[in-house]
PDB file of C-alpha atoms in Angstrom:
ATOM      1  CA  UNK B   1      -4.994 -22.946  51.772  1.00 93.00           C
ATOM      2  CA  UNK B   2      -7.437 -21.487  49.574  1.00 97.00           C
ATOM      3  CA  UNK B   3      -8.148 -18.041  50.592  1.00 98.00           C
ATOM      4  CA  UNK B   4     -11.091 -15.638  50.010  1.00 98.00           C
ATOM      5  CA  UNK B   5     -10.712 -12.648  47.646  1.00 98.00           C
ATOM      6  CA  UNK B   6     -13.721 -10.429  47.373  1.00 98.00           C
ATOM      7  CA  UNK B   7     -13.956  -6.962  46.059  1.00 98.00           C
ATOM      8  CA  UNK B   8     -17.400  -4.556  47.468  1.00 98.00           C
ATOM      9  CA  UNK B   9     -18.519  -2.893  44.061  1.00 98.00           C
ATOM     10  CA  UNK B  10     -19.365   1.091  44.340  1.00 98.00           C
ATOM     11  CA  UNK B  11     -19.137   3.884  43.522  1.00 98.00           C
ATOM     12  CA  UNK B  12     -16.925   6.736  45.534  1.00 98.00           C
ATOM     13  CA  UNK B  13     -20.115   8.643  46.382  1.00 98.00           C
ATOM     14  CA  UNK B  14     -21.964   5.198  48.127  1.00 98.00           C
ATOM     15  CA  UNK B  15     -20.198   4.529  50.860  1.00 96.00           C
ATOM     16  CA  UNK B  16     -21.062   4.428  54.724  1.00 91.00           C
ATOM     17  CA  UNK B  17     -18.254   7.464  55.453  1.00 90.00           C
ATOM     18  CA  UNK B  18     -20.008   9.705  53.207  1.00 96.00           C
ATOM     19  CA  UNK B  19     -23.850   8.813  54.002  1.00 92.00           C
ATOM     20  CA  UNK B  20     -24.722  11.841  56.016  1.00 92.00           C
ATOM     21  CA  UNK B  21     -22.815  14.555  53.434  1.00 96.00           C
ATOM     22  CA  UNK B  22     -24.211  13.071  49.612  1.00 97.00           C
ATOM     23  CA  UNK B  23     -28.062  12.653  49.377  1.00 97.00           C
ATOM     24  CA  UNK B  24     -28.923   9.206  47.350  1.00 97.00           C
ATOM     25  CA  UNK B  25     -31.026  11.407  45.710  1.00 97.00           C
ATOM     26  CA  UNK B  26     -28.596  13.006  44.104  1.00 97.00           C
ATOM     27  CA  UNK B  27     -26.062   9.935  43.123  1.00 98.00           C
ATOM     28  CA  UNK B  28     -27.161   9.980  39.314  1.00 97.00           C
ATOM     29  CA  UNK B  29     -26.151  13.469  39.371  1.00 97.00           C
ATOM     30  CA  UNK B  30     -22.525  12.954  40.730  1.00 98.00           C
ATOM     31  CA  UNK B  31     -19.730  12.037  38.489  1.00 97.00           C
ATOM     32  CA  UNK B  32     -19.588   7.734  38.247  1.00 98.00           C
ATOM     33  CA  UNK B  33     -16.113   6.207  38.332  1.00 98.00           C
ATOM     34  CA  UNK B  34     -17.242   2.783  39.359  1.00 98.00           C
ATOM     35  CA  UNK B  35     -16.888   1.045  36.020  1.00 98.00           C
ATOM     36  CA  UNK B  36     -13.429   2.467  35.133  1.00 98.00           C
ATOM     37  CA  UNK B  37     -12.331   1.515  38.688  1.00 98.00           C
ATOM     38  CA  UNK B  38     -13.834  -1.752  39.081  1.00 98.00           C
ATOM     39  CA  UNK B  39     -12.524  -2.676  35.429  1.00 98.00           C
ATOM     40  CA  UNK B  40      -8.792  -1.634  36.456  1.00 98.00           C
ATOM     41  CA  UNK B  41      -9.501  -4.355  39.607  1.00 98.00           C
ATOM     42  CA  UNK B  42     -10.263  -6.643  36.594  1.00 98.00           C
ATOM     43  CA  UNK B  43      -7.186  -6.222  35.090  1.00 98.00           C
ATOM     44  CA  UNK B  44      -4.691  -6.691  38.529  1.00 98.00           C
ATOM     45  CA  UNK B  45      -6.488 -10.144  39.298  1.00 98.00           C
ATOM     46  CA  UNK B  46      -5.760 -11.035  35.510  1.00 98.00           C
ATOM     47  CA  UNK B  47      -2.575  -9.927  36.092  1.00 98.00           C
ATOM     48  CA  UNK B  48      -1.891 -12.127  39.015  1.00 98.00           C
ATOM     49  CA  UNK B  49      -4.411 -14.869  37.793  1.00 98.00           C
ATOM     50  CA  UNK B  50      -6.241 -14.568  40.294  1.00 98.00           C
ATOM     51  CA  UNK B  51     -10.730 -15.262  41.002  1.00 98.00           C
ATOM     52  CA  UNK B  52     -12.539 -13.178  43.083  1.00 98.00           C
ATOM     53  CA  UNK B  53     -16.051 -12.552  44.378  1.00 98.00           C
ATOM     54  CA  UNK B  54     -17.716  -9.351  43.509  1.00 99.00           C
ATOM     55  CA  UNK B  55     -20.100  -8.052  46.067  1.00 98.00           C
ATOM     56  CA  UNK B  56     -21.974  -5.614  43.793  1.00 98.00           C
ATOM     57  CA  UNK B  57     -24.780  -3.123  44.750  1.00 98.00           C
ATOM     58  CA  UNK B  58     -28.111  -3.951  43.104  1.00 98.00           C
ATOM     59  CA  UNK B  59     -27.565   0.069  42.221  1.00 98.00           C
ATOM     60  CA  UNK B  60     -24.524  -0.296  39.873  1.00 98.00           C
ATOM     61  CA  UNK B  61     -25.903  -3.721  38.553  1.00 98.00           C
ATOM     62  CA  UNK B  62     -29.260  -1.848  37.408  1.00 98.00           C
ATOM     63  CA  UNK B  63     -27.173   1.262  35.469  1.00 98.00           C
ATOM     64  CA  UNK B  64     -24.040  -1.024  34.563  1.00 98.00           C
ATOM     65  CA  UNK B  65     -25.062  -4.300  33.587  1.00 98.00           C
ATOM     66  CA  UNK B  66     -22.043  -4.530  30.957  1.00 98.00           C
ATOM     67  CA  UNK B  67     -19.592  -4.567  33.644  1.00 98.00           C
ATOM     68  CA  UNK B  68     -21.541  -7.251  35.585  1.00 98.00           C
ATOM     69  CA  UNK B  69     -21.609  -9.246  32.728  1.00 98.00           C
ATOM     70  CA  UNK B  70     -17.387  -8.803  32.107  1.00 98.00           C
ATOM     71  CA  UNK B  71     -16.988  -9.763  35.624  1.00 98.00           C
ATOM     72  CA  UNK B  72     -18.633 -12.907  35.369  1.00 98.00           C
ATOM     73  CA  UNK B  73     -17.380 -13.631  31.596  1.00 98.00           C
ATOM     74  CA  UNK B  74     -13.576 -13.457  33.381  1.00 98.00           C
ATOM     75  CA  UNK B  75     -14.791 -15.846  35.352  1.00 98.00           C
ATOM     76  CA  UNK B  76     -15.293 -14.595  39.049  1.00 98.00           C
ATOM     77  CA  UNK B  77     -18.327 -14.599  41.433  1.00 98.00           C
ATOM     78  CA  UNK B  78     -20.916 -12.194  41.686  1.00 98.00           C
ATOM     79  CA  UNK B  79     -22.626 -11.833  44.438  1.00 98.00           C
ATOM     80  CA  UNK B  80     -24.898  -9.504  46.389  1.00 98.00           C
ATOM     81  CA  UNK B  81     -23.865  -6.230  48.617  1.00 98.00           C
ATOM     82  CA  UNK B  82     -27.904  -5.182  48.668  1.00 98.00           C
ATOM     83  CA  UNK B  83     -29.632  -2.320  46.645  1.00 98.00           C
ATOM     84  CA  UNK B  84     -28.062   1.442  47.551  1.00 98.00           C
ATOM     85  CA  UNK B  85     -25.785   0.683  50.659  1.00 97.00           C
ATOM     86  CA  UNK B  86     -28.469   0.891  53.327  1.00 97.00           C
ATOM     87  CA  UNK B  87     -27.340  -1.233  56.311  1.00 96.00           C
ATOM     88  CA  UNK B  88     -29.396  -4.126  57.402  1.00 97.00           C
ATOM     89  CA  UNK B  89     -29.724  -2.393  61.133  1.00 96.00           C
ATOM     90  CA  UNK B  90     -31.645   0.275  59.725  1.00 96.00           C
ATOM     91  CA  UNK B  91     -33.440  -1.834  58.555  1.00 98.00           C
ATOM     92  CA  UNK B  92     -36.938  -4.610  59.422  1.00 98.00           C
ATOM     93  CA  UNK B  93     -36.724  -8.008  58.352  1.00 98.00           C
ATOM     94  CA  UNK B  94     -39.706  -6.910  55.749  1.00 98.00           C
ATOM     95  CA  UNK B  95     -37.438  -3.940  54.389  1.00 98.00           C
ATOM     96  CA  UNK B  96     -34.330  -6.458  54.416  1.00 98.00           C
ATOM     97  CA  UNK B  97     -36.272  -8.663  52.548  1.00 98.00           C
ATOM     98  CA  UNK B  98     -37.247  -6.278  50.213  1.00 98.00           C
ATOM     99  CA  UNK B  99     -33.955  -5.107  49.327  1.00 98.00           C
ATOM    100  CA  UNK B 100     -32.138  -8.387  48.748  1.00 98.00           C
ATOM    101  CA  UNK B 101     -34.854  -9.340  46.184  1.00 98.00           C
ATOM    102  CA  UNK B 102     -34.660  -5.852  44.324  1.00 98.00           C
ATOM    103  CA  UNK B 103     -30.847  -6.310  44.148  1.00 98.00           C
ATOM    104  CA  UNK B 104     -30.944 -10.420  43.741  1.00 98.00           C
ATOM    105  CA  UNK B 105     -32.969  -9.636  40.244  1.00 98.00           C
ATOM    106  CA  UNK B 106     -30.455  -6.484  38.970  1.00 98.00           C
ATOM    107  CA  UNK B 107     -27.435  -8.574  39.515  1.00 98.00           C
ATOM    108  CA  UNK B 108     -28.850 -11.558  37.935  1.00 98.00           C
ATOM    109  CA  UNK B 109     -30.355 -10.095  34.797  1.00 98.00           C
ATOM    110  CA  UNK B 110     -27.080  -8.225  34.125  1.00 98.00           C
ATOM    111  CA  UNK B 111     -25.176 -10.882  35.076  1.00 98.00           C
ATOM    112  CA  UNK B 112     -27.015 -13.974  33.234  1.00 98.00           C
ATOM    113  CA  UNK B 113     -25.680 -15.909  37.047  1.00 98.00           C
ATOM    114  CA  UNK B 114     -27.394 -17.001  40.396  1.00 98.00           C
ATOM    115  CA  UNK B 115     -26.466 -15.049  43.299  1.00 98.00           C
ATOM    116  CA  UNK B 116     -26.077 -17.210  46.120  1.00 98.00           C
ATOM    117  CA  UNK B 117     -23.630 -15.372  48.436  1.00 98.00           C
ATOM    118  CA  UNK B 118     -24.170 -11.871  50.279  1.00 98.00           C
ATOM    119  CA  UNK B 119     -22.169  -9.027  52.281  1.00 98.00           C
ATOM    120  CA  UNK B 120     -24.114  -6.516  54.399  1.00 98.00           C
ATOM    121  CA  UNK B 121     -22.864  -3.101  53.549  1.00 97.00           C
ATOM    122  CA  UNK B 122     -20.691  -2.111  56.112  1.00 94.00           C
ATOM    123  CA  UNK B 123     -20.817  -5.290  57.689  1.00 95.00           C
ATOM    124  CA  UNK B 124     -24.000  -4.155  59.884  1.00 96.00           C
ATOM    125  CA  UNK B 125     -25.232  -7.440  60.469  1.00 97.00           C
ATOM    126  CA  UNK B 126     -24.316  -7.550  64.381  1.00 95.00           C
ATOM    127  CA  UNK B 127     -26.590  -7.868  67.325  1.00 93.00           C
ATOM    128  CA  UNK B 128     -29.582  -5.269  66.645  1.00 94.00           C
ATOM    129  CA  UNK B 129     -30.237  -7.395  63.481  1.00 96.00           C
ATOM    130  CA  UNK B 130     -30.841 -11.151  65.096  1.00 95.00           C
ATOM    131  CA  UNK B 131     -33.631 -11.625  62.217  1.00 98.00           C
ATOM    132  CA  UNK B 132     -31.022 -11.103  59.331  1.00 98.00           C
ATOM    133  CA  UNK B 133     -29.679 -14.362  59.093  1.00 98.00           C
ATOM    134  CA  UNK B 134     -33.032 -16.364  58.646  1.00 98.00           C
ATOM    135  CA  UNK B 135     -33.986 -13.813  56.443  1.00 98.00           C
ATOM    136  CA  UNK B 136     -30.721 -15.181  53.978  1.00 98.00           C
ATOM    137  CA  UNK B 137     -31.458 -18.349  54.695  1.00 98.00           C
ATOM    138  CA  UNK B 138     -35.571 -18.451  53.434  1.00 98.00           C
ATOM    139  CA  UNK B 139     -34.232 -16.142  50.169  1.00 98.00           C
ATOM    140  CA  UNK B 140     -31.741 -19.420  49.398  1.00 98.00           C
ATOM    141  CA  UNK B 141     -28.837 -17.999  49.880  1.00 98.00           C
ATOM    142  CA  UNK B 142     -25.441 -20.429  50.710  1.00 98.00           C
ATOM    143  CA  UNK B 143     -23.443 -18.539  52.296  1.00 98.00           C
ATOM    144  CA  UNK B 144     -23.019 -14.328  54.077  1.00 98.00           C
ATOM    145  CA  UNK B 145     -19.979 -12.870  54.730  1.00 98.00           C
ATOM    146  CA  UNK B 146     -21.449  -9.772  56.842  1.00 97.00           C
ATOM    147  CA  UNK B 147     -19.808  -9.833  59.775  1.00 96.00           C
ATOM    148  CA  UNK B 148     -16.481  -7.670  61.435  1.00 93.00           C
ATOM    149  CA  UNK B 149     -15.868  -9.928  64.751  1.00 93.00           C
ATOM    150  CA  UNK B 150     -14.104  -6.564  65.914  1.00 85.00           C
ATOM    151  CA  UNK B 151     -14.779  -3.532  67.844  1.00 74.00           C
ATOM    152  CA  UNK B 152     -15.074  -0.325  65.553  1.00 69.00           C
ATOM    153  CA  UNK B 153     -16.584   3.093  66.033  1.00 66.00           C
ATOM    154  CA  UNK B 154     -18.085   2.641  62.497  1.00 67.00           C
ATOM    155  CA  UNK B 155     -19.447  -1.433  62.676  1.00 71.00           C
ATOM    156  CA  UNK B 156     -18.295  -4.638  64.446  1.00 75.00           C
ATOM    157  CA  UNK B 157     -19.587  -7.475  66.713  1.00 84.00           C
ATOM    158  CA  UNK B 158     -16.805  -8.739  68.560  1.00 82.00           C
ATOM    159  CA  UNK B 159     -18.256 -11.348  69.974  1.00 87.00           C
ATOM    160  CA  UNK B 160     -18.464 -13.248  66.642  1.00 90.00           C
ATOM    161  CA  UNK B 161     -16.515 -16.116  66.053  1.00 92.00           C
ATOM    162  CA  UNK B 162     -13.217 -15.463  63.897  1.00 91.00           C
ATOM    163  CA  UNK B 163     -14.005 -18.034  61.920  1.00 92.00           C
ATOM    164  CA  UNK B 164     -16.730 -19.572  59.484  1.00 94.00           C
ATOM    165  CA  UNK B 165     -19.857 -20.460  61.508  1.00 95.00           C
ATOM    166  CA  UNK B 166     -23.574 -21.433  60.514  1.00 96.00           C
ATOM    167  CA  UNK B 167     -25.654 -18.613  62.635  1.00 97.00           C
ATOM    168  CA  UNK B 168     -29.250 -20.661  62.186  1.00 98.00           C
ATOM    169  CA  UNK B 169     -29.432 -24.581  63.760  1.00 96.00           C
ATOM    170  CA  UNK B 170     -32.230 -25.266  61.069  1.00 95.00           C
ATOM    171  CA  UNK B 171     -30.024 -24.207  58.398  1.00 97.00           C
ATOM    172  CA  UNK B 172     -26.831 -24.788  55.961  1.00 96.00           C
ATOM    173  CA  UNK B 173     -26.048 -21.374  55.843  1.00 98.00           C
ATOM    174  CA  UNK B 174     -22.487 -19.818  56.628  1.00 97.00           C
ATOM    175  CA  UNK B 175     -21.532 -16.712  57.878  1.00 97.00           C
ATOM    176  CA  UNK B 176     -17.608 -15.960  56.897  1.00 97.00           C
ATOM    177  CA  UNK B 177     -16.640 -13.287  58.661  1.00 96.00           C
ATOM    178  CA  UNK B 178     -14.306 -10.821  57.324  1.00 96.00           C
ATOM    179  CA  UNK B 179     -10.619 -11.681  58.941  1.00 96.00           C
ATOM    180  CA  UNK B 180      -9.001 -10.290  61.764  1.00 93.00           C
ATOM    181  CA  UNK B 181      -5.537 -10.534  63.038  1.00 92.00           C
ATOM    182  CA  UNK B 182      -5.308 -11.428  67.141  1.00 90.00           C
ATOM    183  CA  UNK B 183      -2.533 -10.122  69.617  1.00 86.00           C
ATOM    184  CA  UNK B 184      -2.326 -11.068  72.576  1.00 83.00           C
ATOM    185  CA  UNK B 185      -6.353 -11.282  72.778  1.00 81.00           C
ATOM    186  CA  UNK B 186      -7.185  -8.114  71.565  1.00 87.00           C
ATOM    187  CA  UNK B 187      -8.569  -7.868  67.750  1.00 89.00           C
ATOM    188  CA  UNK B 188      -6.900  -5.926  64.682  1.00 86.00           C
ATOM    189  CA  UNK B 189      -9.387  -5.504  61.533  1.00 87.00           C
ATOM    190  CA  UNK B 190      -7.624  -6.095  57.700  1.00 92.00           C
ATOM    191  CA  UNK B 191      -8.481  -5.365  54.189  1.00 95.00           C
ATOM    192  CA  UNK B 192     -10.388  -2.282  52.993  1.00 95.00           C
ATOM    193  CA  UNK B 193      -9.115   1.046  54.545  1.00 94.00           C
ATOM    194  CA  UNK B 194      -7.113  -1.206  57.668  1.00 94.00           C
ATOM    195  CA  UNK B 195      -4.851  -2.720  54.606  1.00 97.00           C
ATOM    196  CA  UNK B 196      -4.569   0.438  52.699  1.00 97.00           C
ATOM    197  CA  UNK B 197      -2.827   2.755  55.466  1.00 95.00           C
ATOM    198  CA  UNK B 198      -1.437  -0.070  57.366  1.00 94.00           C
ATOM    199  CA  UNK B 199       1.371  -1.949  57.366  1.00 95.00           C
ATOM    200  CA  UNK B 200       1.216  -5.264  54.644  1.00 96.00           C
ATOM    201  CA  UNK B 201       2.642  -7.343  57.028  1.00 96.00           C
ATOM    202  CA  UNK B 202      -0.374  -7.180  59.700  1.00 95.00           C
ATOM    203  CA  UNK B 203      -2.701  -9.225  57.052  1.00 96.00           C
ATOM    204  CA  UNK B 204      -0.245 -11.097  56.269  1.00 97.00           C
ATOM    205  CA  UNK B 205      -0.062 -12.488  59.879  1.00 96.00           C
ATOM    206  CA  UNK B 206      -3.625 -12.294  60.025  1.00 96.00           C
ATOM    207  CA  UNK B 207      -4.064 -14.623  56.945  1.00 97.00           C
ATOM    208  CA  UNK B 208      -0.957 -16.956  58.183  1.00 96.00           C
ATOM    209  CA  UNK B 209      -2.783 -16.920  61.598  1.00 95.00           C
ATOM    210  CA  UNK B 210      -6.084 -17.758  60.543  1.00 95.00           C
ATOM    211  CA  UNK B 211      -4.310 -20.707  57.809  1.00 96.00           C
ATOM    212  CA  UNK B 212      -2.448 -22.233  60.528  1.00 96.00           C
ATOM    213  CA  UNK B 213      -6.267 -23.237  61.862  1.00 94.00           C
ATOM    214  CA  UNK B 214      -6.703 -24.608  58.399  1.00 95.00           C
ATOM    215  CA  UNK B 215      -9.690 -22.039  58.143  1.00 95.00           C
ATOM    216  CA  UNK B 216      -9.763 -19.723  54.562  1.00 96.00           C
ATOM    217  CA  UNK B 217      -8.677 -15.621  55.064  1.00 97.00           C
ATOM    218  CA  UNK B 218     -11.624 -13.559  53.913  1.00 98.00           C
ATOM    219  CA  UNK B 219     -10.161 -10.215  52.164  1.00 98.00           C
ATOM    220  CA  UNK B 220     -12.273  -7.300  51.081  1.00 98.00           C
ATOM    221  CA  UNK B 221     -11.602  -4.040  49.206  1.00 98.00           C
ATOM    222  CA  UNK B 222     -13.149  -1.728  46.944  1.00 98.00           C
ATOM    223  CA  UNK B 223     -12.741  -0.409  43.393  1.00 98.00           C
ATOM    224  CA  UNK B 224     -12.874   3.101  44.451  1.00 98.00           C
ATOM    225  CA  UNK B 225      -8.964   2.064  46.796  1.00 98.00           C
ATOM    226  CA  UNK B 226      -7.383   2.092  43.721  1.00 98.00           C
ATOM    227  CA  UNK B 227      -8.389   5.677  42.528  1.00 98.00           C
ATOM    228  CA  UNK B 228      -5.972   8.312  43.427  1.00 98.00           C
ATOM    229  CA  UNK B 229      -8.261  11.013  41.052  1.00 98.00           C
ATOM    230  CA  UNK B 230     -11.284  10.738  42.358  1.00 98.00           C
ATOM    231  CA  UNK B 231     -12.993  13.408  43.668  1.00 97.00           C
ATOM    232  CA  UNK B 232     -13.132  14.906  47.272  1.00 97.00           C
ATOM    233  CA  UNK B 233     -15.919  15.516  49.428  1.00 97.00           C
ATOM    234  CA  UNK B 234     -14.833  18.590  50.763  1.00 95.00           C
ATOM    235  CA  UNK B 235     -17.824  18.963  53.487  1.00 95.00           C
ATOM    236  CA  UNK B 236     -17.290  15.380  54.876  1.00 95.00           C
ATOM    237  CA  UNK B 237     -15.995  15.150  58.664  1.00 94.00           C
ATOM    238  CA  UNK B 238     -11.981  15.044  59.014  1.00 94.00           C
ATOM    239  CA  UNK B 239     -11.918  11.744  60.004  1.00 92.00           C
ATOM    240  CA  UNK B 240     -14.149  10.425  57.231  1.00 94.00           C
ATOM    241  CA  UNK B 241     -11.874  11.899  55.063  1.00 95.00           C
ATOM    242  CA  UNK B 242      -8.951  11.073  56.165  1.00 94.00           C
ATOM    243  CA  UNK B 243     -10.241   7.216  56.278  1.00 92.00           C
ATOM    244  CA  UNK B 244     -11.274   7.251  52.581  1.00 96.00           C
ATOM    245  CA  UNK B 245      -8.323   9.112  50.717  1.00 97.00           C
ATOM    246  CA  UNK B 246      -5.175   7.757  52.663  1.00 97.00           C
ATOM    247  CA  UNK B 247      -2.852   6.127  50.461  1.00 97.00           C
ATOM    248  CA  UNK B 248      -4.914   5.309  47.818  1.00 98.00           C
ATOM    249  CA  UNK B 249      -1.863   5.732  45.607  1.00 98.00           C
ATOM    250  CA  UNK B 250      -0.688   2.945  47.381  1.00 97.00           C
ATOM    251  CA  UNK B 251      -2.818   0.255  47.494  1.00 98.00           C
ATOM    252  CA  UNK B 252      -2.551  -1.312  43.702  1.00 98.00           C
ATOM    253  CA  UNK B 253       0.901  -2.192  44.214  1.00 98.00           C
ATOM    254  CA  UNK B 254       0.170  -3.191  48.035  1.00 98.00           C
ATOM    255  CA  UNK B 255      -2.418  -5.806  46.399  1.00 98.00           C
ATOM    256  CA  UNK B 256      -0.249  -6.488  44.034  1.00 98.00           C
ATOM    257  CA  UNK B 257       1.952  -7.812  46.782  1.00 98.00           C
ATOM    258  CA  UNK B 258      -0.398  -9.936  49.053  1.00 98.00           C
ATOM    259  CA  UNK B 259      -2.059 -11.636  46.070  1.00 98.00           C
ATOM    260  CA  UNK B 260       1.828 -12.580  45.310  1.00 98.00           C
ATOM    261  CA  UNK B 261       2.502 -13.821  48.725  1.00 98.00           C
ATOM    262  CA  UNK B 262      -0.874 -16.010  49.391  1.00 98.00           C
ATOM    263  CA  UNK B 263      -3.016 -18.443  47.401  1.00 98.00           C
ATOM    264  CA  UNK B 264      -6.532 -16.592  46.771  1.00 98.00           C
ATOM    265  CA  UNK B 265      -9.747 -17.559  45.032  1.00 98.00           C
ATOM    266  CA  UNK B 266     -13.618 -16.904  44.742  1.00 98.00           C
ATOM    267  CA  UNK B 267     -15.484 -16.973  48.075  1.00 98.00           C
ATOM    268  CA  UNK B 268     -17.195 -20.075  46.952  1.00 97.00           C
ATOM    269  CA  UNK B 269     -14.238 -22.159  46.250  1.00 97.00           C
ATOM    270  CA  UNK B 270     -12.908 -20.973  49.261  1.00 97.00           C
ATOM    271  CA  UNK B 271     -15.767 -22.219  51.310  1.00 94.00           C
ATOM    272  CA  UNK B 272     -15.993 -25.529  49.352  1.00 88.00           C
ATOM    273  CA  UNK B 273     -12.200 -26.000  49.807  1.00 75.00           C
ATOM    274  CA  UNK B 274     -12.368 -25.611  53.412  1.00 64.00           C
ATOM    275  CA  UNK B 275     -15.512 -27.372  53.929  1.00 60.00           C
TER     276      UNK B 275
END
């Protein structure tokens, strides 16, 4: 079974833990390790010959359009994670709109590629946001993976199916949502931060789990995991912090490991193969 490898491109300063302690208005002025970091994730999946999707903020497209081309020249998806890491629930379906065509035209330009898949930054399409969906599906795009079918102080919507659905009965769309391991009825998240300080061996049942159904595992991390040097946010809440820099020394070699053990691919080959 083809599985789904996807990586969310930015930069340490962009993401959700950090929103209420760094100002977007100051990001250009903040030290950018996103091109080093994502180019070191280049380099592991050559190393284990391995495709991915890259879910890239219209932001990083717009001031690194280099790297956005590299990613696509090694042959890997790129695909849409919005403009500057707003989520979609603080969001109207005008403003939504808005910001998928802004970022839809950075990544493409730097990128010389369609984008036809997107992920909601920190997965916040969920119940307050039952607009988002046909808003995908009139922009033309094939497929979302922007849902957490868990329950999680920071996103989720565990009532979501585990598995891929189409949200809208008027259109081919698909929702993938990100995978989750079950016990015993109750819900465990993977990838990103879950994979980092947890044991390997709980996506690895989660992926064997959701295989067995003959349904594709959707993985996600982010360049920033791999970046032990990066710098701290010194004023950000305890728990935010201790989410974000836990065993980031870690997690290359634990990737290393779970691309060795399972069969992974782009998101779109991974939805073809399982359609």
């Amino acid at each position: 079974m083809l599985n789904g490898m996807s990586v969310d491109v930015e930069d340490w300063f962009q993401v959700g833990a950090f929103e209420r302690v760094i100002d977007k208005a100051d990001w250009d002025a903040l030290a950018p390790r996103v091109e080093r970091n994502t180019d070191a994730v280049l380099a592991l999946f050559e190393d284990a010959g391995v495709k991915a999707t890259f879910f890239t903020l219209g932001w990083v497209a717009h001031r690194y359009p280099a790297l956005v081309r590299r990613i696509v020249d090694a042959g890997h998806e790129i695909a849409s994670h919005g403009w500057d890491h707003a989520r979609v629930f603080t969001m109207d379906a005008a403003a939504f709109r808005a910001d998928l065509a802004k970022a839809r035209s950075a990544i493409e330009q730097a990128g010389g590629a369609a984008v036809t898949g997107y992920r909601a930054p920190s997965f916040s399409i969920d119940p307050r946001t039952p607009w988002a969906h046909a808003v995908l599906a009139e922009a033309g795009y094939r497929y979302s993976s922007s849902v957490a079918p868990v329950r999680h102080d920071h996103y989720g919507w565990r009532e979501a199916p585990r598995y891929a659905f189409r949200p809208l009965p008027d259109s081919a769309l698909i929702e993938v949502p990100v995978t989750v391991a079950e016990f015993a009825g109750r819900r465990l998240a993977t990838g990103g931060g879950f994979f980092r300080m947890l044991p390997a061996a709980i996506t690895d049942y989660a992926v064997r789990q959701v295989n067995a159904e003959a349904q594709p595992a959707m993985f996600y991390f982010h360049p920033w995991e791999i970046d032990p040097g990066q710098p701290r946010v010194a004023n950000a809440p305890l728990k935010s912090r201790i989410r974000h820099y836990a065993r980031l020394r870690a997690m290359a070699g634990k990737l290393r490991g779970l691309m060795a053990r399972h069969d992974w691919g782009r998101v779109d080959a991974a939805i073809g193969a399982a359609a």
